[in-house]
Short mmCIF file of C-alpha atoms and ligand atoms in Angstrom, two decimals:
data_model
loop_
_atom_site.label_atom_id
_atom_site.label_comp_id
_atom_site.label_asym_id
_atom_site.label_seq_id
_atom_site.Cartn_x
_atom_site.Cartn_y
_atom_site.Cartn_z
CA MET J 10 77.87 66.20 116.55
CA VAL J 11 80.85 68.07 117.68
CA ALA J 12 84.08 65.51 117.72
CA SER J 13 86.60 65.29 120.60
CA PRO J 14 89.46 67.64 119.78
CA ALA J 15 91.29 64.84 120.65
CA THR J 16 89.76 62.36 117.99
CA LEU J 17 89.01 62.71 114.39
CA PRO J 18 85.60 63.05 113.41
CA ALA J 19 83.62 60.15 113.03
CA ALA J 20 83.95 60.94 108.59
CA ASP J 21 87.17 62.59 108.05
CA THR J 22 87.05 62.33 104.23
CA ASP J 23 87.61 65.15 102.13
CA ALA J 24 83.83 65.10 101.68
CA ALA J 25 83.25 65.51 105.29
CA ALA J 26 85.70 68.25 105.40
CA THR J 27 83.55 70.73 103.56
CA ASN J 28 80.58 69.36 105.14
CA ALA J 29 78.17 72.13 106.39
CA ALA J 30 78.11 70.10 109.54
CA LEU J 31 81.57 70.63 110.78
CA ARG J 32 81.87 74.20 112.31
CA ASN J 33 85.28 76.70 112.59
CA ALA J 34 85.63 75.68 116.00
CA GLU J 35 85.31 72.21 115.82
CA VAL J 36 88.25 72.25 112.68
CA VAL J 37 90.06 75.00 115.32
CA ALA J 38 90.02 72.80 118.23
CA LEU J 39 91.26 69.56 116.61
CA ASP J 40 93.87 71.63 114.95
CA ARG J 41 94.84 72.74 118.69
CA ALA J 42 94.77 69.40 120.59
CA ASN J 43 96.98 67.93 117.73
CA VAL J 44 99.11 69.96 115.35
CA PHE J 45 102.27 71.91 116.18
CA HIS J 46 102.86 74.46 113.99
CA SER J 47 105.90 76.04 112.14
CA TRP J 48 107.87 79.29 113.65
CA SER J 49 105.60 79.67 116.54
CA ALA J 50 105.19 79.35 120.43
CA GLN J 51 102.07 77.21 120.26
CA LYS J 52 99.59 78.33 123.71
CA ALA J 53 98.63 81.42 121.46
CA LEU J 54 97.84 80.47 118.07
CA LYS J 55 94.06 80.97 116.80
CA PRO J 56 94.96 79.20 113.31
CA MET J 57 92.05 80.70 110.79
CA ALA J 58 90.21 77.26 109.41
CA ILE J 59 90.02 77.01 106.02
CA ALA J 60 87.56 74.19 104.16
CA GLY J 61 87.57 75.08 100.54
CA GLY J 62 88.33 77.54 97.73
CA SER J 63 88.50 78.77 94.05
CA GLY J 64 90.58 81.05 91.86
CA SER J 65 91.36 83.91 94.08
CA LYS J 66 88.69 82.72 96.56
CA VAL J 67 88.82 80.50 99.66
CA TRP J 68 86.00 79.83 102.19
CA ASP J 69 85.71 78.06 105.89
CA HIS J 70 83.10 76.06 107.78
CA ASP J 71 80.77 78.67 108.55
CA GLY J 72 79.85 79.75 105.17
CA ASN J 73 82.17 83.12 105.12
CA THR J 74 84.22 83.72 101.80
CA PHE J 75 87.69 85.71 101.44
CA LEU J 76 89.41 87.01 98.62
CA ASP J 77 92.63 85.65 99.06
CA PHE J 78 95.20 88.53 98.70
CA SER J 79 98.18 86.04 100.35
CA SER J 80 98.37 83.76 98.17
CA GLN J 81 98.82 81.28 100.86
CA LEU J 82 102.68 81.52 101.43
CA VAL J 83 102.35 83.36 98.18
CA ASN J 84 102.53 79.77 96.36
CA THR J 85 98.93 79.43 94.72
CA ASN J 86 99.87 81.79 91.63
CA ILE J 87 97.53 79.35 89.40
CA GLY J 88 94.57 80.11 92.25
CA HIS J 89 92.74 77.55 94.07
CA GLN J 90 92.02 74.52 92.50
CA HIS J 91 92.62 74.65 88.85
CA PRO J 92 90.31 72.30 87.32
CA LYS J 93 93.09 71.38 84.82
CA VAL J 94 95.70 70.20 87.58
CA ILE J 95 93.12 68.86 89.87
CA ALA J 96 92.54 66.55 86.76
CA ALA J 97 95.85 65.61 86.22
CA ILE J 98 96.61 64.91 89.66
CA ALA J 99 93.85 62.34 90.15
CA ARG J 100 94.96 60.92 86.51
CA GLN J 101 98.39 60.05 87.58
CA ALA J 102 96.87 58.66 90.83
CA THR J 103 95.32 56.36 89.24
CA ARG J 104 98.26 55.64 86.82
CA LEU J 105 100.97 55.25 89.12
CA ALA J 106 100.85 57.13 92.29
CA THR J 107 104.87 56.66 93.04
CA VAL J 108 107.76 55.43 91.60
CA ALA J 109 111.52 55.72 92.65
CA PRO J 110 113.82 58.38 91.47
CA ALA J 111 116.33 56.01 89.81
CA ALA J 112 113.32 55.06 87.22
CA ALA J 113 112.93 57.07 83.85
CA ASN J 114 109.43 58.18 84.35
CA HIS J 115 107.50 60.09 81.36
CA VAL J 116 105.79 62.86 83.08
CA ARG J 117 108.92 63.39 85.34
CA SER J 118 110.91 63.74 82.08
CA THR J 119 107.89 65.95 80.75
CA ALA J 120 107.68 68.22 83.66
CA ALA J 121 111.26 69.07 83.16
CA ALA J 122 111.54 69.97 79.73
CA LYS J 123 108.47 71.78 80.19
CA ILE J 124 110.44 73.88 83.06
CA LEU J 125 113.29 74.05 80.56
CA SER J 126 111.27 75.45 78.30
CA HIS J 127 110.72 78.94 80.01
CA ALA J 128 114.28 78.93 81.38
CA PRO J 129 117.51 80.45 79.33
CA SER J 130 118.95 78.27 76.85
CA THR J 131 122.03 77.58 78.95
CA MET J 132 120.30 75.77 81.19
CA GLU J 133 120.17 72.25 80.29
CA LYS J 134 118.94 69.79 83.36
CA VAL J 135 116.46 69.77 86.19
CA PHE J 136 117.03 68.36 90.15
CA PHE J 137 113.70 67.73 91.78
CA THR J 138 113.22 68.44 94.80
CA ASN J 139 110.60 68.65 97.85
CA GLY J 140 110.00 72.09 97.86
CA GLY J 141 111.98 75.44 98.36
CA ALA J 142 114.37 74.60 101.32
CA ASP J 143 116.20 71.59 99.59
CA ALA J 144 116.30 73.14 96.45
CA ASN J 145 118.57 75.87 97.94
CA GLU J 146 120.61 72.87 99.75
CA ASN J 147 121.11 71.03 97.11
CA ALA J 148 121.72 74.02 94.60
CA ILE J 149 124.41 75.46 97.55
CA ARG J 150 125.98 71.55 97.33
CA MET J 151 126.21 71.67 93.39
CA ALA J 152 128.06 75.16 93.34
CA ARG J 153 130.40 73.61 96.54
CA LEU J 154 131.26 70.61 94.32
CA HIS J 155 131.62 72.41 91.00
CA THR J 156 133.78 74.95 91.82
CA GLY J 157 135.64 72.90 95.19
CA ARG J 158 135.45 75.95 97.05
CA ASP J 159 133.39 76.32 100.23
CA LYS J 160 131.51 79.66 101.35
CA VAL J 161 128.45 80.92 100.48
CA LEU J 162 127.20 84.30 100.34
CA SER J 163 123.43 85.40 100.61
CA ARG J 164 121.85 88.75 101.52
CA TYR J 165 120.56 89.87 105.24
CA ARG J 166 117.08 90.98 103.67
CA SER J 167 116.19 86.92 102.75
CA TYR J 168 114.20 83.91 103.50
CA HIS J 169 115.91 80.47 101.61
CA GLY J 170 113.95 77.59 103.82
CA ASN J 171 114.36 75.73 106.75
CA THR J 172 117.13 73.30 105.98
CA GLY J 173 120.83 73.35 107.11
CA SER J 174 122.10 75.62 104.85
CA ALA J 175 119.33 77.08 103.14
CA ILE J 176 118.86 78.14 107.29
CA ALA J 177 122.06 79.51 107.54
CA ALA J 178 122.09 81.47 104.42
CA THR J 179 118.66 83.22 104.98
CA GLY J 180 119.01 86.68 106.18
CA ASP J 181 116.49 87.36 108.89
CA TRP J 182 115.81 86.81 112.78
CA ARG J 183 114.67 83.03 111.66
CA ARG J 184 118.40 81.77 110.97
CA ILE J 185 119.56 82.78 114.55
CA PRO J 186 118.55 80.08 116.53
CA ASN J 187 119.18 77.47 113.74
CA GLU J 188 123.04 78.37 112.42
CA TYR J 189 125.01 75.16 112.29
CA SER J 190 125.55 75.43 108.80
CA ARG J 191 129.67 76.05 108.02
CA GLY J 192 130.97 79.09 105.78
CA HIS J 193 128.12 81.49 105.37
CA ILE J 194 128.12 85.29 104.86
CA HIS J 195 125.78 87.74 104.62
CA VAL J 196 125.87 90.99 103.07
CA PHE J 197 122.98 93.80 102.61
CA GLY J 198 121.51 94.91 99.28
CA PRO J 199 119.39 97.28 97.80
CA TYR J 200 116.46 99.07 99.63
CA LEU J 201 116.53 102.15 98.80
CA TYR J 202 113.66 103.19 101.11
CA ARG J 203 115.93 102.30 104.16
CA SER J 204 119.56 102.15 102.35
CA GLU J 205 122.34 101.03 104.85
CA PHE J 206 124.41 102.79 101.99
CA TRP J 207 123.06 106.38 102.95
CA ALA J 208 122.09 107.06 99.14
CA GLU J 209 119.70 108.88 97.98
CA THR J 210 118.75 107.94 94.40
CA PRO J 211 118.70 104.51 92.79
CA GLU J 212 122.47 104.70 90.82
CA GLN J 213 124.14 105.24 94.24
CA GLU J 214 122.05 102.37 95.68
CA THR J 215 123.08 100.15 92.92
CA GLU J 216 126.39 101.58 92.63
CA ARG J 217 127.31 101.43 96.67
CA ALA J 218 125.68 97.78 96.92
CA LEU J 219 127.74 96.55 94.51
CA HIS J 220 130.79 98.10 96.22
CA HIS J 221 130.31 96.66 99.81
CA LEU J 222 129.89 93.40 97.72
CA ARG J 223 132.91 93.11 96.02
CA ARG J 224 134.63 94.10 99.35
CA VAL J 225 133.32 91.61 101.51
CA ILE J 226 134.12 88.95 98.45
CA GLN J 227 137.52 90.48 98.40
CA ALA J 228 137.94 90.29 101.91
CA GLU J 229 136.67 86.74 102.11
CA GLY J 230 138.91 85.72 99.61
CA PRO J 231 137.56 85.01 96.40
CA GLN J 232 139.69 81.55 95.82
CA SER J 233 136.75 80.55 99.01
CA VAL J 234 133.57 81.83 97.72
CA ALA J 235 131.37 78.82 96.16
CA ALA J 236 128.20 80.97 95.61
CA LEU J 237 126.02 83.93 95.73
CA LEU J 238 122.62 82.94 96.17
CA LEU J 239 120.14 85.69 96.09
CA GLU J 240 116.09 85.59 95.77
CA THR J 241 116.07 87.86 92.47
CA VAL J 242 113.43 90.00 94.20
CA PRO J 243 113.40 89.40 98.11
CA GLY J 244 109.88 88.47 99.04
CA THR J 245 109.10 87.83 102.84
CA ALA J 246 111.95 90.60 103.67
CA GLY J 247 109.90 92.84 102.01
CA ILE J 248 109.56 92.50 98.09
CA LEU J 249 112.28 94.63 97.54
CA VAL J 250 112.20 95.04 93.63
CA PRO J 251 116.36 95.24 93.02
CA THR J 252 117.39 98.95 91.81
CA PRO J 253 118.77 98.77 88.06
CA GLY J 254 122.12 97.42 87.44
CA TYR J 255 122.24 95.80 90.45
CA LEU J 256 121.45 92.08 89.58
CA GLU J 257 123.86 92.56 86.04
CA GLY J 258 126.64 94.52 88.23
CA VAL J 259 126.60 90.97 90.75
CA ARG J 260 126.43 88.54 87.51
CA ALA J 261 130.15 90.76 86.43
CA LEU J 262 131.43 90.26 89.96
CA CYS J 263 130.56 86.24 89.70
CA ASP J 264 132.12 85.74 86.61
CA GLU J 265 135.13 88.38 87.80
CA TYR J 266 135.69 86.10 90.59
CA GLY J 267 134.70 82.30 89.22
CA ILE J 268 131.72 82.50 91.99
CA ILE J 269 128.06 80.45 90.90
CA MET J 270 125.55 83.06 90.80
CA ILE J 271 122.30 81.09 92.29
CA LEU J 272 118.61 83.06 91.70
CA ASP J 273 116.02 81.61 94.37
CA GLU J 274 112.86 81.96 92.53
CA VAL J 275 111.03 79.72 94.78
CA MET J 276 108.76 82.90 95.71
CA ALA J 277 109.26 85.36 92.61
CA GLY J 278 109.10 82.78 89.83
CA PHE J 279 106.52 81.20 87.51
CA GLY J 280 104.06 84.32 87.23
CA ARG J 281 104.39 86.41 90.37
CA THR J 282 106.44 89.41 88.91
CA GLY J 283 104.56 89.20 85.66
CA ASP J 284 107.53 87.45 84.08
CA TRP J 285 108.40 83.82 84.00
CA PHE J 286 111.27 84.19 86.24
CA ALA J 287 111.63 87.54 87.78
CA PHE J 288 115.02 87.73 86.51
CA ASP J 289 113.83 88.00 82.54
CA ALA J 290 113.39 91.76 83.37
CA TYR J 291 117.01 91.86 83.52
CA ASN J 292 119.91 91.23 81.63
CA VAL J 293 121.38 88.65 83.51
CA THR J 294 121.48 84.79 83.31
CA PRO J 295 122.10 82.89 86.37
CA ASP J 296 124.10 79.16 86.67
CA LEU J 297 121.55 77.67 88.84
CA ILE J 298 118.03 78.97 89.37
CA THR J 299 115.95 76.99 92.45
CA PHE J 300 112.25 77.02 92.64
CA ALA J 301 109.20 75.47 93.82
CA LYS J 302 105.93 77.19 95.32
CA GLY J 303 104.38 78.72 91.89
CA VAL J 304 105.60 75.99 89.56
CA ASN J 305 102.77 74.29 90.56
CA SER J 306 101.01 76.74 93.00
CA GLY J 307 101.86 73.90 95.66
CA TYR J 308 98.76 71.45 95.36
CA ILE J 309 101.26 69.07 96.08
CA PRO J 310 104.73 69.35 97.40
CA VAL J 311 107.53 70.33 94.93
CA GLY J 312 110.42 71.85 94.14
CA GLY J 313 113.86 71.61 92.41
CA VAL J 314 116.95 73.62 90.75
CA ILE J 315 117.22 74.20 87.26
CA ILE J 316 120.83 73.52 86.21
CA SER J 317 122.96 75.01 83.59
CA GLY J 318 124.87 72.60 80.83
CA GLU J 319 128.48 73.54 82.31
CA ILE J 320 127.38 72.60 86.05
CA ALA J 321 125.34 69.85 85.23
CA ALA J 322 128.43 68.19 83.28
CA THR J 323 130.26 68.40 86.08
CA PHE J 324 128.23 65.51 87.40
CA ASP J 325 128.85 63.43 83.76
CA GLU J 326 131.71 61.34 85.69
CA ARG J 327 131.14 62.40 88.77
CA VAL J 328 128.84 61.41 91.62
CA PHE J 329 126.21 63.91 92.68
CA PRO J 330 126.08 62.82 96.35
CA GLY J 331 122.57 63.95 96.97
CA GLY J 332 118.93 62.45 96.18
CA LEU J 333 115.64 62.79 97.62
CA THR J 334 113.17 59.52 97.48
CA TYR J 335 110.42 61.55 96.18
CA SER J 336 112.93 63.79 94.31
CA GLY J 337 110.74 63.72 91.03
CA HIS J 338 107.65 62.31 92.40
CA PRO J 339 104.85 61.22 89.66
CA ILE J 340 101.95 63.05 91.04
CA ALA J 341 103.57 66.74 91.78
CA ALA J 342 105.44 66.13 87.77
CA ALA J 343 101.97 65.60 86.51
CA SER J 344 100.53 69.13 88.35
CA ILE J 345 103.72 70.41 86.77
CA VAL J 346 103.02 69.68 83.78
CA ALA J 347 99.35 70.78 83.88
CA SER J 348 99.87 74.21 85.67
CA ILE J 349 102.58 75.22 83.06
CA GLU J 350 100.07 73.89 79.89
CA ALA J 351 97.70 76.09 81.99
CA PHE J 352 99.87 79.28 82.65
CA GLU J 353 100.83 78.88 78.82
CA GLU J 354 96.97 78.35 77.46
CA GLU J 355 95.37 81.01 79.95
CA ASP J 356 97.89 83.51 79.58
CA ILE J 357 98.59 83.64 83.43
CA VAL J 358 101.68 85.59 83.35
CA GLY J 359 100.07 88.75 80.88
CA ASN J 360 97.48 88.55 83.09
CA ALA J 361 99.81 88.57 85.89
CA ALA J 362 101.69 91.43 84.59
CA ARG J 363 98.49 93.63 83.25
CA ILE J 364 97.00 93.19 86.10
CA GLY J 365 100.00 94.63 88.06
CA ARG J 366 100.38 97.67 85.50
CA ASP J 367 96.83 98.72 85.33
CA HIS J 368 95.15 97.86 88.41
CA LEU J 369 97.25 97.27 90.95
CA GLU J 370 100.07 99.66 90.80
CA PRO J 371 98.27 102.70 90.07
CA GLY J 372 95.47 101.36 92.73
CA LEU J 373 98.00 101.15 95.68
CA ASN J 374 99.05 104.34 94.18
CA ALA J 375 96.27 106.60 94.55
CA LEU J 376 95.51 104.33 98.52
CA ALA J 377 99.38 105.71 99.57
CA GLU J 378 97.62 109.21 98.53
CA LYS J 379 94.88 109.33 100.66
CA HIS J 380 96.71 107.34 103.87
CA SER J 381 99.56 108.53 104.96
CA VAL J 382 100.51 105.52 106.88
CA ILE J 383 101.28 104.42 104.21
CA GLY J 384 104.89 105.19 103.59
CA GLU J 385 106.26 103.34 100.09
CA VAL J 386 104.24 101.21 97.16
CA ARG J 387 107.04 98.79 95.27
CA GLY J 388 106.72 96.13 93.08
CA ARG J 389 105.80 94.22 89.81
CA GLY J 390 103.12 92.05 88.92
CA VAL J 391 101.00 90.33 91.53
CA PHE J 392 104.09 91.07 93.76
CA TRP J 393 103.33 93.96 95.71
CA ALA J 394 104.39 95.28 99.11
CA LEU J 395 103.51 98.88 101.11
CA GLU J 396 105.53 99.84 103.47
CA LEU J 397 103.35 100.91 106.77
CA VAL J 398 104.93 103.92 109.04
CA ASN J 399 104.24 106.53 111.70
CA ASP J 400 105.06 109.41 109.53
CA ARG J 401 106.87 109.88 106.24
CA THR J 402 109.69 111.60 107.08
CA SER J 403 110.98 109.17 110.38
CA ARG J 404 109.80 106.15 108.22
CA THR J 405 109.54 104.54 111.23
CA PRO J 406 107.89 101.06 111.06
CA VAL J 407 104.17 100.67 112.90
CA SER J 408 103.93 98.86 115.93
CA ALA J 409 103.13 94.79 115.37
CA ASN J 410 100.12 96.24 117.40
CA TYR J 411 99.15 98.24 114.41
CA MET J 412 99.61 95.62 112.45
CA GLY J 413 97.00 92.91 114.26
CA ARG J 414 94.47 95.72 113.92
CA LEU J 415 95.04 96.30 110.44
CA LYS J 416 94.71 92.35 109.97
CA ALA J 417 91.44 91.55 112.00
CA GLU J 418 90.08 94.35 110.31
CA LEU J 419 90.90 93.04 106.80
CA LEU J 420 90.14 89.46 107.93
CA ARG J 421 85.91 91.01 109.04
CA LEU J 422 86.22 92.96 105.59
CA ASN J 423 86.65 89.26 104.46
CA LEU J 424 89.99 89.78 102.57
CA LEU J 425 92.89 87.36 103.55
CA PRO J 426 96.01 89.38 103.64
CA PHE J 427 99.45 88.63 103.85
CA ILE J 428 101.54 90.36 106.60
CA ALA J 429 105.18 90.66 107.17
CA ASP J 430 106.39 92.86 110.33
CA ASN J 431 105.29 96.19 109.38
CA ARG J 432 104.56 95.63 105.96
CA LEU J 433 101.11 94.37 104.17
CA HIS J 434 101.70 92.68 101.07
CA VAL J 435 99.48 92.38 98.40
CA VAL J 436 100.09 89.25 96.59
CA PRO J 437 96.76 87.80 94.57
CA PRO J 438 97.17 85.08 92.77
CA ALA J 439 98.43 85.37 89.06
CA VAL J 440 94.74 84.70 87.73
CA VAL J 441 93.03 87.49 90.00
CA THR J 442 90.73 89.59 87.87
CA ALA J 443 90.24 93.32 87.59
CA LYS J 444 87.09 92.93 89.89
CA GLU J 445 88.30 91.28 92.40
CA VAL J 446 91.27 93.54 92.33
CA ALA J 447 89.16 96.20 92.64
CA GLN J 448 87.26 94.90 95.54
CA ALA J 449 90.40 94.54 97.25
CA LEU J 450 91.33 97.84 97.14
CA ALA J 451 88.31 98.64 98.63
CA ILE J 452 88.68 96.89 101.62
CA TYR J 453 92.38 97.96 102.30
CA ASP J 454 91.29 101.18 102.15
CA GLN J 455 87.99 100.95 104.24
CA ALA J 456 90.74 99.02 107.02
CA LEU J 457 93.35 101.60 106.64
CA SER J 458 90.24 104.23 107.46
CA ALA J 459 89.29 102.20 110.11
CA VAL J 460 92.79 101.46 111.73
CA GLY J 461 93.82 105.02 111.64
CA SER J 462 96.80 106.29 111.29
N1 LIG E 525 113.00 80.49 99.30
C1 LIG E 525 111.93 81.60 99.25
C2 LIG E 525 112.27 82.50 98.40
C3 LIG E 525 111.14 81.43 99.45
O1 LIG E 525 109.92 82.39 99.78
C4 LIG E 525 110.80 79.98 100.41
C5 LIG E 525 109.46 80.14 101.33
O2 LIG E 525 108.68 80.69 101.85
C6 LIG E 525 111.87 79.20 100.41
C7 LIG E 525 112.46 79.64 99.79
C8 LIG E 525 111.86 77.71 100.91
O3 LIG E 525 110.66 77.21 100.38
P1 LIG E 525 109.48 76.09 101.28
O4 LIG E 525 108.92 76.27 102.33
O5 LIG E 525 108.75 75.14 99.79
O6 LIG E 525 111.18 74.82 101.70
#
């Protein structure tokens, strides 16, 4: 029976959702009749129906299976439906499905301890939020209260989330219609391929980006700058791996001017770059770290702020004016504990590093040798971007039409891609196998050939 789009199917249970009787068309019709989607004009939307998944694969209701090289929104670091995490969620749901944030709850404390065990030794506490945006929101608040200063510096090429200060800190187009929060200043960071600083070498890019940052801090008045909020490796903005020495230079500027360094590890953290935290590859220790996504692969919405001992101590005697009903939700906490245990037991971070080094890097570079539309290959671990250009000299981005055709071709070949502007982001789960990478590389090759230059 085909359900009327405006009403629920007769038996809308989990089992029914993957029931072979349900077809993509009716799932999409029910969505279009009832669901309002993010960041979109609603009328033309044609969402893809996804019924189930396992590891690096998802499937729809019509019998099609796809390699998920998007990790959804770059969050399923542990893959889809990891049995250990699913079992922990089920166990906690039967034990205690919710508890107020003011209570001491063992699974919550264990989740915080597990996260801290992989963070720098200067980090002492975890404040849990519902996701990444409110993690940044609360980190900014902590930095402002700790320093008694107001302004927050972040980068133009960044995304920090869809709430008051987090969206105002964001660099991309999504900030502009939402700019109601005050005190946000933006700077350009290193991006040698499209350098804002006329740089020709990574060293020049680092030196000039740091000079620009110093001058903006000085011009804004260092005594009024509370925090510098940076994605360690800007993700949605293009997987912009920092040029050597940049993050260390930012740390030195923060120390010189008494500014709090907040590293947003929401997308880059928990294995994505082949390290526990993306900043582990650099000689920096932030004051606050924000996380979400990969910490539990998004099985239950959760995020948080990892807080240095020094900043945590600010709130020993003084009230922290912030909180959330679901802060440290026990089912989310159980999923974090099980995820981190699985990461440790299965060496998932090591797998991401090896897959990046031995398979994605050489494989994507080989694709670039064959397809002149690939202007640059950059990334680490399971966090890569292909910058697609009309010609390699002018570096003009390919059109939205080109990207649309590429996306359609990849889906036709059963690969779920992550597309942002003129870029193809290659972001499989950190559990991806060498065989799956080889399959995906063959599909990218075929799709790029089909779409042409
Ligand atoms: N920070 C970064 C780097 C992100 O990529 C995102 C989401 O994509 C966020 C923050 C916001 O996280 P959430 O969507 O969980 O609020």
